[in-house]
């Protein structure tokens, strides 16, 4: 029998798997909640020893291992480099807010989207993560910190909609009442703009928050820093956003990374306000628009530099004057370089040097 990954199973699938093994299906109701607390099957003392041995032989149980952990002395942000069972590594970040603990998780090992400002995509995509590996990041971080994770952001390494099936399975699992039971409204998914994925997601009836990594107001600028724009331009992307809002009623957040001399001028702000208002608002319908401004994280390989504070304030003021709510993302974990991608690359570089 081919080994099955336990953490990727729903209770129904786990029940069928146990029956296939000649075991009573009700054991699934014992196993599923304990797994989601980070307890391995061989630690489940309420199970018969024979079943524990059988699961050890025919099933895969792997929580990501903490390969490296950095804790910010400034705000308590925790950055993890998790080692997966095949030796690949991904990053997760736990951030503390007044409303609870938020974890930013990875959906792939590497990324093939090629965004010029992002460390995660340097070296390309290695593979997708399974639903169990996505879930494992949340469980492992909660187990290590000893605190409940109440909010999830899929904005780490990888493009979530490029790993659609496993990400969707993860969302169902992490929301399950017998598991971590994290509400969909406490989950945010960020995409660089895969229109076909957005169109599929709007049919899933999941009240998650969708975040669009826009980063430029026009096709010329966006295509230069985000290759995905060559397939789906700004017009197509914003049309998909409007359709998503109409179908779900859920507000979409737009992420905009400010890069000095590339997309941070007052003219860029004027163009951004114009394109958002023209695509998402008219006399019949006015979609709420929120732009989250993010000073670019400086990565040596990109050569991009952070916009100065005056430019950031000016950019935000122009958007606000045009009726668009704009906030500047608060930098957390500044002393541990908490943005994703660089810790994994450093680890890979060290391994290659050995």
Coordinates of C-alpha atoms in Angstrom, one line a residue:
X1 CA 0.0 0.0 0.0
X2 CA 1.3 3.5 -0.9
X3 CA 1.9 5.6 2.1
X4 CA -0.6 8.4 2.7
X5 CA 0.1 11.7 4.3
X6 CA -2.2 12.0 7.3
X7 CA -2.2 15.7 7.7
X8 CA -3.6 16.2 4.2
X9 CA -6.7 14.0 5.0
X10 CA -10.1 15.2 5.9
X11 CA -11.9 13.3 8.7
X12 CA -14.0 11.5 6.1
X13 CA -10.9 10.5 4.1
X14 CA -9.1 9.4 7.3
X15 CA -12.1 7.3 8.3
X16 CA -12.1 5.5 4.9
X17 CA -8.4 5.0 5.1
X18 CA -8.7 3.3 8.6
X19 CA -11.5 1.0 7.3
X20 CA -9.2 0.1 4.4
X21 CA -6.6 -0.9 7.0
X22 CA -9.2 -3.1 8.7
X23 CA -9.6 -0.7 11.6
X24 CA -12.8 0.9 13.0
X25 CA -13.7 4.2 11.3
X26 CA -14.5 5.9 14.5
X27 CA -10.8 6.1 15.3
X28 CA -10.7 9.0 12.9
X29 CA -12.5 11.1 15.4
X30 CA -9.7 10.4 17.9
X31 CA -6.8 10.9 15.5
X32 CA -7.8 14.0 13.5
X33 CA -8.1 16.5 16.5
X34 CA -4.9 15.2 18.0
X35 CA -2.9 15.6 14.8
X36 CA -4.0 19.2 14.5
X37 CA -2.5 19.8 18.0
X38 CA 0.8 18.5 16.7
X39 CA 0.6 15.1 18.4
X40 CA 2.0 12.3 16.2
X41 CA 0.2 9.0 16.0
X42 CA 2.8 7.1 18.0
X43 CA 2.2 9.6 20.8
X44 CA -1.6 8.9 20.8
X45 CA -1.9 6.7 23.9
X46 CA -5.6 6.4 23.5
X47 CA -5.0 4.3 20.4
X48 CA -4.1 0.6 20.5
X49 CA -0.4 -0.1 20.1
X50 CA -1.1 -2.3 17.1
X51 CA -2.8 0.6 15.3
X52 CA 0.0 3.0 16.1
X53 CA 2.5 0.6 14.7
X54 CA 0.3 0.0 11.6
X55 CA 0.1 3.8 10.9
X56 CA 3.8 4.1 11.3
X57 CA 4.3 1.6 8.5
X58 CA 1.6 2.8 6.0
X59 CA 1.1 6.5 6.7
X60 CA 3.3 9.6 6.6
X61 CA 3.3 11.9 9.6
X62 CA 5.7 14.8 9.3
X63 CA 5.5 18.2 10.9
X64 CA 8.0 20.7 9.5
X65 CA 11.1 20.8 11.7
X66 CA 12.5 24.1 13.0
X67 CA 15.7 24.5 11.2
X68 CA 16.3 28.1 12.3
X69 CA 14.3 30.5 14.5
X70 CA 14.8 34.3 14.8
X71 CA 13.0 36.4 17.4
X72 CA 12.7 40.1 17.1
X73 CA 13.9 42.1 20.1
X74 CA 11.8 45.0 18.9
X75 CA 8.3 43.5 18.7
X76 CA 8.5 39.8 19.3
X77 CA 8.0 38.7 15.7
X78 CA 9.2 35.2 15.1
X79 CA 10.6 34.0 11.8
X80 CA 11.0 30.3 11.1
X81 CA 13.0 28.4 8.6
X82 CA 11.2 25.1 8.4
X83 CA 12.8 22.0 7.0
X84 CA 10.4 19.7 5.2
X85 CA 10.7 15.9 5.1
X86 CA 12.7 15.9 1.7
X87 CA 15.2 18.5 3.0
X88 CA 13.7 21.5 1.3
X89 CA 13.1 24.6 3.4
X90 CA 10.3 27.2 3.6
X91 CA 9.7 30.2 5.7
X92 CA 6.9 31.3 8.1
X93 CA 6.5 34.4 10.2
X94 CA 4.4 34.8 13.4
X95 CA 3.4 38.3 14.1
X96 CA 1.8 39.6 17.3
X97 CA -1.1 42.0 17.0
X98 CA -3.7 43.3 19.5
X99 CA -6.4 41.1 17.8
X100 CA -4.3 37.9 18.0
X101 CA -1.3 36.1 16.5
X102 CA -1.0 36.0 12.7
X103 CA 1.1 33.6 10.8
X104 CA 2.3 34.2 7.3
X105 CA 2.9 30.9 5.6
X106 CA 4.5 29.6 2.4
X107 CA 2.6 27.7 -0.3
X108 CA 5.5 26.5 -2.5
X109 CA 9.2 25.8 -2.3
X110 CA 10.5 28.7 -4.3
X111 CA 8.3 30.5 -6.9
X112 CA 8.1 30.7 -10.7
X113 CA 6.3 34.0 -10.9
X114 CA 9.6 36.0 -11.3
X115 CA 8.6 39.2 -9.6
X116 CA 11.8 41.3 -9.8
X117 CA 11.7 42.7 -6.3
X118 CA 11.0 39.4 -4.5
X119 CA 13.7 37.2 -2.9
X120 CA 11.4 34.2 -2.9
X121 CA 11.4 33.8 -6.7
X122 CA 15.2 33.9 -7.1
X123 CA 16.1 30.4 -8.3
X124 CA 12.6 29.6 -9.5
X125 CA 10.1 27.1 -8.2
X126 CA 11.2 23.7 -6.8
X127 CA 7.9 22.2 -6.0
X128 CA 4.4 22.7 -4.6
X129 CA 3.6 22.1 -0.9
X130 CA 1.0 19.6 0.1
X131 CA -2.0 20.7 2.1
X132 CA -0.5 18.9 5.0
X133 CA 2.7 20.9 4.6
X134 CA 0.8 24.1 4.6
X135 CA -1.1 23.1 7.7
X136 CA 2.1 21.8 9.3
X137 CA 3.5 25.3 9.3
X138 CA 0.6 26.6 11.4
X139 CA 0.7 23.6 13.8
X140 CA 4.4 23.7 14.2
X141 CA 4.6 27.4 14.9
X142 CA 1.7 27.2 17.4
X143 CA 3.4 24.3 19.1
X144 CA 6.7 26.1 19.3
X145 CA 5.4 29.4 20.5
X146 CA 2.8 27.8 22.9
X147 CA 0.3 30.4 21.7
X148 CA -2.8 30.1 19.6
X149 CA -2.6 31.2 16.0
X150 CA -5.8 33.0 15.2
X151 CA -5.1 34.5 11.8
X152 CA -3.4 33.2 8.6
X153 CA -1.9 35.0 5.7
X154 CA -0.8 33.1 2.6
X155 CA 1.8 35.5 1.5
X156 CA 5.1 33.7 2.2
X157 CA 7.2 31.9 -0.4
X158 CA 5.3 30.9 -3.5
X159 CA 2.1 31.9 -5.4
X160 CA -0.9 30.3 -3.6
X161 CA -3.1 30.2 -6.8
X162 CA -0.3 28.4 -8.6
X163 CA -0.9 25.6 -6.1
X164 CA -4.6 25.9 -6.2
X165 CA -5.8 22.4 -5.3
X166 CA -3.6 22.0 -2.3
X167 CA -4.2 25.5 -1.0
X168 CA -7.9 25.0 -1.3
X169 CA -7.7 21.7 0.6
X170 CA -5.6 23.4 3.2
X171 CA -8.3 26.1 3.7
X172 CA -10.9 23.5 4.3
X173 CA -8.7 21.6 6.7
X174 CA -7.6 24.6 8.8
X175 CA -11.2 25.7 9.1
X176 CA -12.5 22.3 10.2
X177 CA -14.3 22.4 13.6
X178 CA -12.5 19.3 14.7
X179 CA -9.1 20.8 13.8
X180 CA -7.7 24.3 14.4
X181 CA -11.1 25.8 13.5
X182 CA -9.7 29.1 12.2
X183 CA -12.5 31.1 10.6
X184 CA -12.3 31.9 6.9
X185 CA -12.7 35.6 7.7
X186 CA -9.4 35.4 9.6
X187 CA -7.6 34.1 6.5
X188 CA -6.1 36.2 3.8
X189 CA -4.7 34.9 0.4
X190 CA -2.4 37.0 -1.6
X191 CA -1.9 36.6 -5.4
X192 CA 0.3 38.3 -7.9
X193 CA -2.7 38.3 -10.3
X194 CA -3.5 34.8 -11.7
X195 CA -6.8 35.7 -13.2
X196 CA -7.9 32.1 -13.9
X197 CA -7.3 31.3 -10.2
X198 CA -9.2 34.3 -9.1
X199 CA -12.1 33.3 -11.3
X200 CA -12.1 29.8 -9.8
X201 CA -11.8 31.1 -6.2
X202 CA -14.8 33.3 -6.5
X203 CA -16.9 30.1 -7.1
X204 CA -15.7 28.4 -3.9
X205 CA -18.0 30.3 -1.5
X206 CA -15.1 30.9 0.9
X207 CA -15.4 34.3 2.8
X208 CA -11.6 34.7 2.9
X209 CA -9.9 38.0 2.2
X210 CA -8.3 38.3 -1.2
X211 CA -5.2 40.5 -1.6
X212 CA -3.9 41.5 -5.0
X213 CA -0.2 42.3 -5.4
X214 CA -0.6 45.1 -7.9
X215 CA 2.6 47.1 -7.5
X216 CA 2.2 49.3 -10.6
X217 CA -0.6 51.5 -12.1
X218 CA 0.0 50.6 -15.8
X219 CA 1.0 47.6 -18.0
X220 CA 4.4 49.0 -19.0
X221 CA 5.6 49.5 -15.4
X222 CA 4.0 46.3 -14.1
X223 CA 5.3 44.1 -16.9
X224 CA 8.8 45.3 -16.2
X225 CA 8.7 44.1 -12.6
X226 CA 6.0 41.4 -12.7
X227 CA 6.2 39.0 -15.7
X228 CA 2.6 37.7 -14.9
X229 CA 1.3 41.0 -16.3
X230 CA 2.4 39.9 -19.8
X231 CA -0.3 37.3 -19.6
X232 CA -3.0 39.2 -17.6
X233 CA -2.6 42.9 -17.9
X234 CA -3.9 45.5 -15.4
X235 CA -7.3 45.8 -17.2
X236 CA -7.9 42.0 -17.1
X237 CA -6.8 41.8 -13.5
X238 CA -9.0 44.6 -12.3
X239 CA -12.0 43.3 -14.3
X240 CA -11.5 39.9 -12.5
X241 CA -11.4 41.8 -9.2
X242 CA -14.7 43.5 -9.9
X243 CA -16.3 40.2 -10.8
X244 CA -15.0 38.7 -7.6
X245 CA -16.4 41.5 -5.5
X246 CA -19.8 41.2 -7.3
X247 CA -19.9 37.4 -6.7
X248 CA -18.7 37.4 -3.1
X249 CA -19.3 40.8 -1.6
X250 CA -15.9 40.5 -0.1
X251 CA -13.6 43.6 -0.1
X252 CA -10.3 43.1 -2.0
X253 CA -7.1 44.6 -0.6
X254 CA -4.5 45.8 -3.0
X255 CA -0.8 45.5 -2.1
X256 CA 1.5 48.1 -3.6
X257 CA 5.3 47.8 -3.0
X258 CA 6.9 51.2 -3.3
X259 CA 10.3 51.0 -5.2
X260 CA 12.4 54.2 -5.3
X261 CA 12.5 55.6 -8.8
X262 CA 10.3 52.8 -10.3
X263 CA 6.7 53.3 -9.1
X264 CA 6.6 55.7 -6.3
X265 CA 6.3 59.2 -7.9
X266 CA 3.2 61.5 -7.5
X267 CA 2.4 60.8 -11.1
X268 CA 2.3 57.0 -10.3
X269 CA 0.0 57.7 -7.4
X270 CA -2.3 59.8 -9.7
X271 CA -2.3 57.0 -12.3
X272 CA -3.0 54.3 -9.7
X273 CA -6.0 56.3 -8.3
X274 CA -7.4 56.8 -11.8
X275 CA -7.1 53.2 -12.8
X276 CA -8.6 51.8 -9.6
X277 CA -11.5 54.3 -9.6
X278 CA -12.3 53.8 -13.3
X279 CA -12.3 50.0 -13.1
X280 CA -13.9 49.5 -9.7
X281 CA -16.3 52.4 -9.3
X282 CA -19.2 53.8 -11.3
X283 CA -22.6 55.4 -10.7
X284 CA -24.2 52.0 -10.1
X285 CA -21.6 50.4 -7.9
X286 CA -18.8 51.6 -5.7
X287 CA -16.5 48.9 -4.6
X288 CA -14.6 49.7 -1.4
X289 CA -10.9 50.1 -2.3
X290 CA -8.0 49.7 0.2
X291 CA -4.4 50.0 -0.9
X292 CA -1.7 48.7 1.4
X293 CA 1.6 50.5 0.7
X294 CA 4.7 48.5 1.4
X295 CA 8.2 50.0 1.2
X296 CA 10.2 47.5 -0.7
X297 CA 12.4 45.1 1.2
X298 CA 15.9 45.7 -0.1
X299 CA 17.4 42.5 -1.6
X300 CA 21.0 42.6 -2.8
X301 CA 20.2 40.7 -6.0
X302 CA 17.5 43.1 -7.2
X303 CA 19.2 46.4 -6.8
X304 CA 15.9 48.0 -5.8
X305 CA 15.8 50.6 -3.0
X306 CA 13.2 51.7 -0.5
X307 CA 11.3 54.9 -1.1
X308 CA 12.0 57.7 1.4
X309 CA 9.4 58.5 4.0
X310 CA 8.4 61.8 2.3
X311 CA 7.7 60.0 -0.9
X312 CA 5.6 57.3 0.9
X313 CA 3.6 60.0 2.7
X314 CA 3.0 61.9 -0.5
X315 CA 1.9 58.8 -2.4
X316 CA -0.6 57.9 0.4
X317 CA -2.0 61.5 0.5
X318 CA -2.7 61.5 -3.2
X319 CA -4.6 58.2 -3.0
X320 CA -6.6 59.5 0.0
X321 CA -7.5 62.7 -1.8
X322 CA -8.9 60.6 -4.7
X323 CA -11.2 58.7 -2.3
X324 CA -9.0 55.6 -1.9
X325 CA -8.1 54.4 1.6
X326 CA -4.4 54.0 1.9
X327 CA -2.3 52.6 4.7
X328 CA 1.4 52.1 5.1
X329 CA 2.2 48.6 6.3
X330 CA 3.9 48.7 9.7
X331 CA 7.2 47.0 9.6
X332 CA 7.5 44.1 12.0
X333 CA 10.6 42.1 12.7
X334 CA 12.9 44.7 11.2
X335 CA 15.9 43.4 13.1
X336 CA 15.4 39.8 11.9
X337 CA 14.6 40.6 8.2
X338 CA 11.2 39.2 8.6
X339 CA 10.1 39.4 4.9
X340 CA 10.2 36.0 3.2
X341 CA 12.8 34.5 0.9
X342 CA 16.1 35.6 2.2
X343 CA 16.5 33.1 5.1
X344 CA 15.9 30.2 2.7
X345 CA 18.4 31.5 0.2
X346 CA 21.0 32.0 2.9
X347 CA 20.5 28.4 4.1
X348 CA 20.7 27.1 0.6
X349 CA 23.8 29.0 -0.1
X350 CA 25.4 27.7 3.1
X351 CA 24.5 24.1 2.2
X352 CA 26.0 24.6 -1.3
X353 CA 29.2 25.9 0.2
X354 CA 29.7 22.8 2.3

